mmCIF file of C-alpha atoms in Angstrom:
data_model
loop_
_atom_site.group_PDB
_atom_site.id
_atom_site.type_symbol
_atom_site.label_atom_id
_atom_site.label_comp_id
_atom_site.label_asym_id
_atom_site.label_seq_id
_atom_site.Cartn_x
_atom_site.Cartn_y
_atom_site.Cartn_z
ATOM 1 C CA MET A 1 -9.332 -3.230 39.539
ATOM 2 C CA ALA A 2 -8.687 -0.290 37.244
ATOM 3 C CA ALA A 3 -6.299 -2.334 35.148
ATOM 4 C CA LYS A 4 -8.934 -5.015 34.699
ATOM 5 C CA ASP A 5 -11.515 -2.441 33.656
ATOM 6 C CA ASP A 6 -9.087 -1.013 31.108
ATOM 7 C CA GLU A 7 -8.565 -4.479 29.657
ATOM 8 C CA GLN A 8 -12.297 -4.950 29.318
ATOM 9 C CA THR A 9 -12.623 -1.679 27.403
ATOM 10 C CA ASP A 10 -9.534 -2.144 25.227
ATOM 11 C CA PRO A 11 -10.853 -1.563 21.673
ATOM 12 C CA ARG A 12 -8.338 -4.090 20.333
ATOM 13 C CA GLU A 13 -9.774 -6.947 22.384
ATOM 14 C CA THR A 14 -12.139 -8.669 19.983
ATOM 15 C CA ALA A 15 -12.610 -12.168 18.612
ATOM 16 C CA LEU A 16 -10.627 -11.012 15.567
ATOM 17 C CA HIS A 17 -7.437 -10.192 17.471
ATOM 18 C CA PRO A 18 -4.443 -11.632 15.556
ATOM 19 C CA ARG A 19 -3.350 -13.806 18.472
ATOM 20 C CA HIS A 20 -6.503 -15.892 17.931
ATOM 21 C CA ALA A 21 -5.930 -16.354 14.177
ATOM 22 C CA ARG A 22 -5.399 -19.928 13.049
ATOM 23 C CA HIS A 23 -4.587 -19.254 9.387
ATOM 24 C CA LEU A 24 -2.265 -16.986 7.441
ATOM 25 C CA ILE A 25 -3.206 -16.245 3.845
ATOM 26 C CA GLY A 26 -0.951 -14.819 1.148
ATOM 27 C CA HIS A 27 2.380 -14.725 2.990
ATOM 28 C CA GLY A 28 3.725 -18.195 2.263
ATOM 29 C CA ALA A 29 7.105 -16.887 1.088
ATOM 30 C CA ALA A 30 7.643 -14.986 4.339
ATOM 31 C CA GLU A 31 6.712 -18.040 6.401
ATOM 32 C CA LYS A 32 9.092 -20.211 4.384
ATOM 33 C CA HIS A 33 11.895 -17.712 4.941
ATOM 34 C CA LEU A 34 11.364 -17.831 8.714
ATOM 35 C CA LEU A 35 11.242 -21.626 8.719
ATOM 36 C CA GLU A 36 14.491 -21.892 6.777
ATOM 37 C CA ALA A 37 16.193 -19.408 9.089
ATOM 38 C CA TYR A 38 15.099 -21.374 12.154
ATOM 39 C CA GLN A 39 16.063 -24.734 10.688
ATOM 40 C CA SER A 40 19.558 -23.393 10.026
ATOM 41 C CA GLY A 41 20.172 -23.187 13.773
ATOM 42 C CA ARG A 42 21.259 -19.537 13.516
ATOM 43 C CA PHE A 43 17.998 -17.734 14.131
ATOM 44 C CA HIS A 44 18.511 -13.980 14.454
ATOM 45 C CA HIS A 45 17.379 -12.268 17.664
ATOM 46 C CA GLY A 46 15.555 -9.384 15.982
ATOM 47 C CA TRP A 47 12.994 -9.491 13.144
ATOM 48 C CA LEU A 48 11.331 -6.401 11.699
ATOM 49 C CA ILE A 49 8.092 -7.324 9.922
ATOM 50 C CA THR A 50 7.056 -4.410 7.731
ATOM 51 C CA GLY A 51 4.202 -3.511 5.402
ATOM 52 C CA PRO A 52 0.938 -1.559 5.254
ATOM 53 C CA GLN A 53 -1.461 -1.772 8.159
ATOM 54 C CA GLY A 54 -4.010 -4.581 7.939
ATOM 55 C CA ILE A 55 -2.122 -7.075 5.777
ATOM 56 C CA GLY A 56 -1.338 -9.701 8.440
ATOM 57 C CA LYS A 57 1.900 -8.637 10.152
ATOM 58 C CA ALA A 58 0.577 -9.320 13.649
ATOM 59 C CA THR A 59 -0.959 -12.615 12.549
ATOM 60 C CA LEU A 60 2.453 -13.754 11.308
ATOM 61 C CA ALA A 61 4.149 -12.520 14.499
ATOM 62 C CA TYR A 62 1.860 -14.515 16.784
ATOM 63 C CA ARG A 63 2.143 -17.512 14.477
ATOM 64 C CA LEU A 64 5.938 -17.396 14.754
ATOM 65 C CA ALA A 65 5.792 -16.894 18.526
ATOM 66 C CA ARG A 66 3.543 -19.928 19.050
ATOM 67 C CA TYR A 67 5.828 -22.056 16.862
ATOM 68 C CA LEU A 68 9.019 -21.143 18.739
ATOM 69 C CA LEU A 69 7.406 -21.536 22.152
ATOM 70 C CA ARG A 70 6.044 -24.945 21.146
ATOM 71 C CA TYR A 71 9.222 -26.137 19.412
ATOM 72 C CA PRO A 72 12.220 -24.601 21.235
ATOM 73 C CA ASP A 73 14.600 -27.104 19.610
ATOM 74 C CA HIS A 74 14.999 -26.368 15.890
ATOM 75 C CA GLU A 75 16.182 -29.900 15.162
ATOM 76 C CA SER A 76 12.861 -31.436 16.201
ATOM 77 C CA ALA A 77 10.605 -28.638 14.934
ATOM 78 C CA PRO A 78 8.380 -29.104 11.855
ATOM 79 C CA SER A 79 10.084 -27.696 8.774
ATOM 80 C CA ASP A 80 7.045 -27.189 6.543
ATOM 81 C CA THR A 81 4.741 -24.923 8.560
ATOM 82 C CA LEU A 82 4.652 -22.511 11.485
ATOM 83 C CA SER A 83 1.239 -23.833 12.463
ATOM 84 C CA VAL A 84 0.722 -25.153 15.990
ATOM 85 C CA PRO A 85 -2.302 -27.394 16.691
ATOM 86 C CA ALA A 86 -5.338 -25.564 18.051
ATOM 87 C CA GLU A 87 -5.594 -28.003 20.961
ATOM 88 C CA ASP A 88 -1.972 -27.445 22.048
ATOM 89 C CA ASN A 89 -1.429 -25.801 25.442
ATOM 90 C CA VAL A 90 0.824 -23.144 23.898
ATOM 91 C CA THR A 91 -1.979 -22.093 21.552
ATOM 92 C CA ALA A 92 -4.366 -21.727 24.480
ATOM 93 C CA GLN A 93 -1.846 -19.774 26.565
ATOM 94 C CA VAL A 94 -0.999 -17.337 23.772
ATOM 95 C CA SER A 95 -4.662 -16.784 23.013
ATOM 96 C CA ALA A 96 -5.348 -16.116 26.697
ATOM 97 C CA ARG A 97 -2.298 -13.846 27.060
ATOM 98 C CA SER A 98 -1.010 -16.122 29.817
ATOM 99 C CA HIS A 99 2.195 -17.593 28.379
ATOM 100 C CA PRO A 100 5.056 -16.641 30.733
ATOM 101 C CA ASP A 101 7.609 -16.352 27.939
ATOM 102 C CA LEU A 102 5.687 -14.032 25.610
ATOM 103 C CA LEU A 103 5.601 -10.280 26.173
ATOM 104 C CA VAL A 104 3.548 -7.927 23.995
ATOM 105 C CA LEU A 105 4.419 -4.228 24.028
ATOM 106 C CA GLN A 106 1.771 -1.891 22.669
ATOM 107 C CA ARG A 107 -0.010 1.332 23.498
ATOM 108 C CA ASP A 108 -1.695 1.395 26.881
ATOM 109 C CA VAL A 109 -5.412 1.996 27.283
ATOM 110 C CA ASP A 110 -6.920 4.770 29.353
ATOM 111 C CA LYS A 111 -10.702 4.766 29.868
ATOM 112 C CA GLY A 112 -11.290 2.779 26.713
ATOM 113 C CA LYS A 113 -9.021 4.879 24.475
ATOM 114 C CA LEU A 114 -5.534 4.075 23.260
ATOM 115 C CA LYS A 115 -2.809 6.381 24.505
ATOM 116 C CA ALA A 116 -0.754 8.354 22.002
ATOM 117 C CA GLY A 117 2.250 6.027 21.830
ATOM 118 C CA ILE A 118 4.366 3.307 23.428
ATOM 119 C CA THR A 119 6.204 4.908 26.337
ATOM 120 C CA VAL A 120 9.529 4.190 27.981
ATOM 121 C CA ASP A 121 7.683 2.635 30.940
ATOM 122 C CA ALA A 122 6.258 -0.001 28.616
ATOM 123 C CA SER A 123 9.598 -0.645 26.907
ATOM 124 C CA ARG A 124 11.351 -1.104 30.267
ATOM 125 C CA LYS A 125 9.166 -4.143 30.741
ATOM 126 C CA ALA A 126 11.237 -5.748 28.002
ATOM 127 C CA ALA A 127 14.487 -5.295 29.937
ATOM 128 C CA ASP A 128 12.921 -6.847 33.046
ATOM 129 C CA PHE A 129 11.377 -9.631 30.968
ATOM 130 C CA PHE A 130 14.619 -10.640 29.275
ATOM 131 C CA ALA A 131 16.538 -10.463 32.574
ATOM 132 C CA LYS A 132 14.530 -13.436 33.833
ATOM 133 C CA THR A 133 14.928 -17.100 32.969
ATOM 134 C CA ALA A 134 12.411 -18.481 30.500
ATOM 135 C CA GLY A 135 9.541 -20.009 32.459
ATOM 136 C CA ALA A 136 9.229 -22.961 30.077
ATOM 137 C CA GLY A 137 12.968 -23.284 29.539
ATOM 138 C CA GLY A 138 12.909 -22.222 25.895
ATOM 139 C CA TRP A 139 12.602 -18.939 24.049
ATOM 140 C CA ARG A 140 11.650 -15.574 25.520
ATOM 141 C CA ILE A 141 9.795 -13.529 22.910
ATOM 142 C CA ALA A 142 8.709 -9.895 22.820
ATOM 143 C CA ILE A 143 6.317 -8.613 20.154
ATOM 144 C CA ILE A 144 6.212 -4.839 19.638
ATOM 145 C CA ASP A 145 2.907 -3.890 18.016
ATOM 146 C CA VAL A 146 3.712 -1.495 16.450
ATOM 147 C CA ALA A 147 7.255 -0.141 16.591
ATOM 148 C CA ASP A 148 6.190 3.043 14.755
ATOM 149 C CA GLU A 149 4.377 4.071 17.936
ATOM 150 C CA MET A 150 7.401 4.044 20.261
ATOM 151 C CA ASN A 151 8.465 7.469 21.445
ATOM 152 C CA ALA A 152 12.170 8.355 21.406
ATOM 153 C CA ALA A 153 12.803 7.239 24.981
ATOM 154 C CA ALA A 154 11.056 3.914 24.401
ATOM 155 C CA ALA A 155 12.996 3.275 21.185
ATOM 156 C CA ASN A 156 16.320 3.937 22.900
ATOM 157 C CA SER A 157 15.359 1.645 25.767
ATOM 158 C CA ILE A 158 14.545 -1.180 23.346
ATOM 159 C CA LEU A 159 17.783 -0.525 21.455
ATOM 160 C CA LYS A 160 19.858 -1.297 24.560
ATOM 161 C CA THR A 161 18.380 -4.780 24.801
ATOM 162 C CA LEU A 162 18.680 -5.331 21.047
ATOM 163 C CA GLU A 163 22.374 -4.454 21.200
ATOM 164 C CA GLU A 164 23.120 -7.070 23.871
ATOM 165 C CA PRO A 165 20.407 -9.719 23.586
ATOM 166 C CA PRO A 166 20.337 -12.552 26.130
ATOM 167 C CA GLU A 167 20.602 -16.095 24.838
ATOM 168 C CA ARG A 168 17.457 -17.481 23.200
ATOM 169 C CA SER A 169 15.692 -14.155 23.190
ATOM 170 C CA LEU A 170 13.707 -12.768 20.288
ATOM 171 C CA PHE A 171 12.262 -9.395 19.344
ATOM 172 C CA ILE A 172 9.511 -9.311 16.722
ATOM 173 C CA LEU A 173 8.918 -5.700 15.735
ATOM 174 C CA LEU A 174 5.890 -4.862 13.608
ATOM 175 C CA CYS A 175 6.165 -1.680 11.595
ATOM 176 C CA HIS A 176 3.936 0.193 9.146
ATOM 177 C CA GLU A 177 6.540 2.830 8.240
ATOM 178 C CA PRO A 178 10.163 1.634 8.673
ATOM 179 C CA GLY A 179 11.481 5.101 7.864
ATOM 180 C CA ARG A 180 10.171 6.323 11.220
ATOM 181 C CA LEU A 181 12.339 3.884 13.184
ATOM 182 C CA LEU A 182 15.797 4.631 14.540
ATOM 183 C CA PRO A 183 18.364 3.495 11.934
ATOM 184 C CA THR A 184 20.233 1.723 14.743
ATOM 185 C CA ILE A 185 17.163 -0.395 15.520
ATOM 186 C CA ARG A 186 16.680 -1.291 11.864
ATOM 187 C CA SER A 187 20.358 -2.223 11.533
ATOM 188 C CA ARG A 188 20.057 -4.762 14.349
ATOM 189 C CA CYS A 189 17.041 -6.532 12.871
ATOM 190 C CA ILE A 190 16.407 -8.626 9.801
ATOM 191 C CA GLU A 191 13.663 -6.892 7.845
ATOM 192 C CA LEU A 192 10.897 -9.102 6.495
ATOM 193 C CA PRO A 193 8.651 -7.000 4.230
ATOM 194 C CA LEU A 194 5.095 -8.208 3.603
ATOM 195 C CA GLN A 195 3.222 -7.141 0.501
ATOM 196 C CA PRO A 196 -0.504 -6.421 0.105
ATOM 197 C CA LEU A 197 -2.539 -9.483 -0.804
ATOM 198 C CA SER A 198 -4.163 -10.189 -4.125
ATOM 199 C CA PRO A 199 -7.931 -9.559 -4.291
ATOM 200 C CA GLU A 200 -8.473 -13.326 -4.256
ATOM 201 C CA ASP A 201 -6.300 -13.841 -1.166
ATOM 202 C CA THR A 202 -7.907 -10.850 0.541
ATOM 203 C CA ALA A 203 -11.347 -12.372 0.022
ATOM 204 C CA ALA A 204 -10.088 -15.791 1.168
ATOM 205 C CA ALA A 205 -8.661 -14.278 4.369
ATOM 206 C CA LEU A 206 -11.974 -12.577 5.117
ATOM 207 C CA GLU A 207 -13.991 -15.728 4.458
ATOM 208 C CA MET A 208 -11.839 -17.647 6.970
ATOM 209 C CA LEU A 209 -12.716 -15.324 9.856
ATOM 210 C CA PRO A 210 -14.822 -16.977 12.588
ATOM 211 C CA ASP A 211 -18.602 -16.800 12.738
ATOM 212 C CA GLY A 212 -18.846 -15.332 9.258
ATOM 213 C CA LEU A 213 -17.573 -11.961 10.513
ATOM 214 C CA GLY A 214 -15.593 -11.365 7.344
ATOM 215 C CA LYS A 215 -18.545 -11.639 4.953
ATOM 216 C CA GLN A 216 -19.709 -8.107 5.642
ATOM 217 C CA ALA A 217 -16.296 -6.854 4.523
ATOM 218 C CA LEU A 218 -16.236 -8.661 1.155
ATOM 219 C CA PRO A 219 -17.786 -5.697 -0.739
ATOM 220 C CA HIS A 220 -14.797 -3.605 0.400
ATOM 221 C CA VAL A 221 -12.066 -5.889 -0.978
ATOM 222 C CA GLU A 222 -11.217 -3.634 -3.925
ATOM 223 C CA LEU A 223 -11.045 -0.438 -1.868
ATOM 224 C CA ALA A 224 -8.957 -2.175 0.832
ATOM 225 C CA ASN A 225 -6.255 -2.790 -1.788
ATOM 226 C CA GLY A 226 -4.844 -6.029 -0.418
ATOM 227 C CA ARG A 227 -5.426 -5.345 3.297
ATOM 228 C CA PRO A 228 -8.020 -7.646 4.899
ATOM 229 C CA GLY A 229 -7.818 -5.713 8.168
ATOM 230 C CA LEU A 230 -8.701 -2.511 6.374
ATOM 231 C CA ALA A 231 -11.642 -4.200 4.628
ATOM 232 C CA MET A 232 -12.998 -5.165 8.045
ATOM 233 C CA ALA A 233 -12.494 -1.630 9.340
ATOM 234 C CA LEU A 234 -14.335 -0.224 6.329
ATOM 235 C CA ALA A 235 -17.303 -2.463 7.018
ATOM 236 C CA GLU A 236 -17.367 -1.571 10.710
ATOM 237 C CA THR A 237 -16.912 2.219 10.471
ATOM 238 C CA GLY A 238 -18.653 3.290 7.279
ATOM 239 C CA ALA A 239 -15.543 5.220 6.242
ATOM 240 C CA GLY A 240 -15.650 3.752 2.742
ATOM 241 C CA ALA A 241 -18.617 5.868 1.628
ATOM 242 C CA ILE A 242 -16.994 9.029 2.973
ATOM 243 C CA PHE A 243 -13.719 8.281 1.214
ATOM 244 C CA ASP A 244 -15.547 7.438 -1.999
ATOM 245 C CA ARG A 245 -17.023 10.940 -1.975
ATOM 246 C CA PHE A 246 -13.565 12.437 -1.513
ATOM 247 C CA ALA A 247 -11.963 10.328 -4.253
ATOM 248 C CA LYS A 248 -14.663 11.076 -6.826
ATOM 249 C CA ALA A 249 -14.467 14.805 -6.147
ATOM 250 C CA ALA A 250 -10.675 14.890 -6.109
ATOM 251 C CA ASP A 251 -10.305 12.812 -9.283
ATOM 252 C CA ALA A 252 -12.786 15.073 -11.066
ATOM 253 C CA GLY A 253 -11.030 18.221 -9.843
ATOM 254 C CA ARG A 254 -14.125 19.305 -7.890
ATOM 255 C CA LEU A 255 -12.962 19.162 -4.290
ATOM 256 C CA ASP A 256 -14.823 22.353 -3.418
ATOM 257 C CA MET A 257 -15.214 23.826 0.062
ATOM 258 C CA LYS A 258 -18.698 22.384 0.581
ATOM 259 C CA THR A 259 -17.441 18.867 -0.131
ATOM 260 C CA ARG A 260 -14.417 19.373 2.094
ATOM 261 C CA MET A 261 -16.519 20.583 5.014
ATOM 262 C CA THR A 262 -19.029 17.737 4.626
ATOM 263 C CA ILE A 263 -16.232 15.170 4.773
ATOM 264 C CA ALA A 264 -14.429 16.885 7.648
ATOM 265 C CA ASN A 265 -17.632 17.133 9.707
ATOM 266 C CA ALA A 266 -18.391 13.446 9.151
ATOM 267 C CA LEU A 267 -15.011 12.541 10.654
ATOM 268 C CA HIS A 268 -15.149 14.833 13.658
ATOM 269 C CA GLY A 269 -16.778 14.397 17.036
ATOM 270 C CA ARG A 270 -17.454 11.749 19.634
ATOM 271 C CA GLY A 271 -17.401 8.156 18.436
ATOM 272 C CA THR A 272 -15.592 8.863 15.142
ATOM 273 C CA ASP A 273 -12.041 7.843 16.144
ATOM 274 C CA ASP A 274 -11.995 4.629 14.113
ATOM 275 C CA ARG A 275 -13.769 6.211 11.149
ATOM 276 C CA PHE A 276 -11.236 9.052 11.067
ATOM 277 C CA ASN A 277 -8.262 6.670 11.209
ATOM 278 C CA VAL A 278 -9.660 4.394 8.505
ATOM 279 C CA PHE A 279 -10.338 7.375 6.251
ATOM 280 C CA CYS A 280 -6.766 8.601 6.842
ATOM 281 C CA ALA A 281 -5.378 5.163 5.944
ATOM 282 C CA LEU A 282 -7.274 5.309 2.652
ATOM 283 C CA LEU A 283 -6.164 8.894 2.073
ATOM 284 C CA ASP A 284 -2.533 7.856 2.620
ATOM 285 C CA GLY A 285 -2.847 5.184 -0.062
ATOM 286 C CA TRP A 286 -4.603 7.551 -2.458
ATOM 287 C CA ILE A 287 -1.869 10.194 -2.196
ATOM 288 C CA THR A 288 0.860 7.578 -2.618
ATOM 289 C CA THR A 289 -0.775 6.232 -5.767
ATOM 290 C CA ALA A 290 -1.344 9.728 -7.161
ATOM 291 C CA ALA A 291 2.268 10.735 -6.496
ATOM 292 C CA THR A 292 3.667 7.557 -8.062
ATOM 293 C CA SER A 293 1.500 7.916 -11.180
ATOM 294 C CA ALA A 294 2.494 11.560 -11.613
ATOM 295 C CA VAL A 295 6.220 10.831 -11.250
ATOM 296 C CA ARG A 296 6.009 8.085 -13.874
ATOM 297 C CA ALA A 297 4.425 10.524 -16.285
ATOM 298 C CA SER A 298 7.367 12.730 -17.226
ATOM 299 C CA SER A 299 5.069 15.649 -18.002
ATOM 300 C CA ALA A 300 3.768 15.634 -14.400
ATOM 301 C CA ALA A 301 6.975 14.880 -12.492
ATOM 302 C CA GLY A 302 6.778 18.189 -10.628
ATOM 303 C CA GLN A 303 3.275 17.370 -9.465
ATOM 304 C CA GLY A 304 4.452 13.964 -8.289
ATOM 305 C CA LEU A 305 7.227 15.452 -6.173
ATOM 306 C CA ALA A 306 4.815 18.005 -4.732
ATOM 307 C CA LEU A 307 2.376 15.232 -3.831
ATOM 308 C CA ALA A 308 5.194 13.276 -2.188
ATOM 309 C CA ASP A 309 6.014 16.308 -0.040
ATOM 310 C CA ALA A 310 2.316 16.730 0.777
ATOM 311 C CA HIS A 311 2.121 13.059 1.727
ATOM 312 C CA GLN A 312 4.877 13.480 4.277
ATOM 313 C CA SER A 313 3.383 16.659 5.745
ATOM 314 C CA ILE A 314 -0.125 15.214 5.939
ATOM 315 C CA GLY A 315 1.103 12.016 7.591
ATOM 316 C CA HIS A 316 2.946 14.025 10.237
ATOM 317 C CA SER A 317 -0.097 16.222 10.834
ATOM 318 C CA ILE A 318 -2.430 13.236 11.272
ATOM 319 C CA ARG A 319 -0.079 11.555 13.751
ATOM 320 C CA GLU A 320 0.217 14.794 15.705
ATOM 321 C CA THR A 321 -3.560 15.241 15.697
ATOM 322 C CA ASN A 322 -4.066 11.784 17.181
ATOM 323 C CA ALA A 323 -1.279 12.191 19.723
ATOM 324 C CA LEU A 324 -2.362 15.620 20.958
ATOM 325 C CA ASN A 325 -6.115 15.322 20.364
ATOM 326 C CA LEU A 326 -6.145 18.281 17.975
ATOM 327 C CA ASP A 327 -9.051 19.461 15.827
ATOM 328 C CA ARG A 328 -9.609 16.824 13.133
ATOM 329 C CA ARG A 329 -11.617 19.115 10.897
ATOM 330 C CA LEU A 330 -8.762 21.586 10.701
ATOM 331 C CA THR A 331 -6.292 18.776 10.043
ATOM 332 C CA LEU A 332 -8.387 17.422 7.178
ATOM 333 C CA LEU A 333 -9.076 20.820 5.649
ATOM 334 C CA GLN A 334 -5.368 21.581 5.690
ATOM 335 C CA ALA A 335 -4.670 18.172 4.121
ATOM 336 C CA PHE A 336 -7.167 18.814 1.313
ATOM 337 C CA ASP A 337 -5.586 22.224 0.705
ATOM 338 C CA LEU A 338 -2.100 20.682 0.462
ATOM 339 C CA ILE A 339 -3.374 18.089 -2.006
ATOM 340 C CA GLU A 340 -4.964 20.726 -4.236
ATOM 341 C CA GLN A 341 -1.831 22.874 -4.151
ATOM 342 C CA ALA A 342 0.336 19.880 -5.062
ATOM 343 C CA ARG A 343 -1.881 18.926 -7.998
ATOM 344 C CA LYS A 344 -1.448 22.411 -9.446
ATOM 345 C CA ALA A 345 2.354 22.141 -9.348
#
């Protein structure tokens, strides 16, 4: 009963979950690459789909999974699209999380909140899953969403199966930051990097969401910077206005203590988890852009390197804060201090 209650309070379980998505916008080249690889008859057992959060990695993963489960024989599979008809039984099973040959590994839920990471207990499910015969006689597929969140024990457990994959088995690893993965895992996968969408494709992806849910996110297309998922999160959390205050103050060199405290307080406390994480995603992009611009300007190369170092430290601090439930205000104030120090370099 407890497991059922956890499912009902899983914050990821919405009508917009990627497994329900019927369209993929802006990643035609990636889809073509997967189709050509499958048609060749030598489909690799491990694919690492990388790119910023919210650009469609999970949508592509579920799209590929449905296609392989529906067309286990590459010789008779469609060669022009990964799409599977909405009325097909495979589509219904994947959407309902009931297909026997699809395993999804992700963070567990405890009392409505996501746990800190993917544990070894979750990853061991993959070994048990691949030890069994495919229920439908075709492919057995495991999606890891996202691989960045595996702890060391979980990563090593997955590596063992990747090193000796059973016949007709497939790992689809989603990853925001490939540098955080074990090099041995990366070496056993084919990396398929996805790029942020154009503003036009971002808007098109939002407009295709069911029941007009994407329309409220359209004003956030520019700030989302090619990530439809982030545009939706901005609309839902109100983090955009808070980040806008930070960006204006930082760009003008007026990130004073009052502004810092106002921002930190707005992202601290009960019910602000999503707002904090969305703000941090925007902050990550802002620092990256600032560092890149400074490095390209030869007169500010030192500042660019300092910002790059700050980016790494801040990212680590945010992950640790989420994992250990540390004080968000302190984390943000320290991040703002690091940014200001780097900009004076």
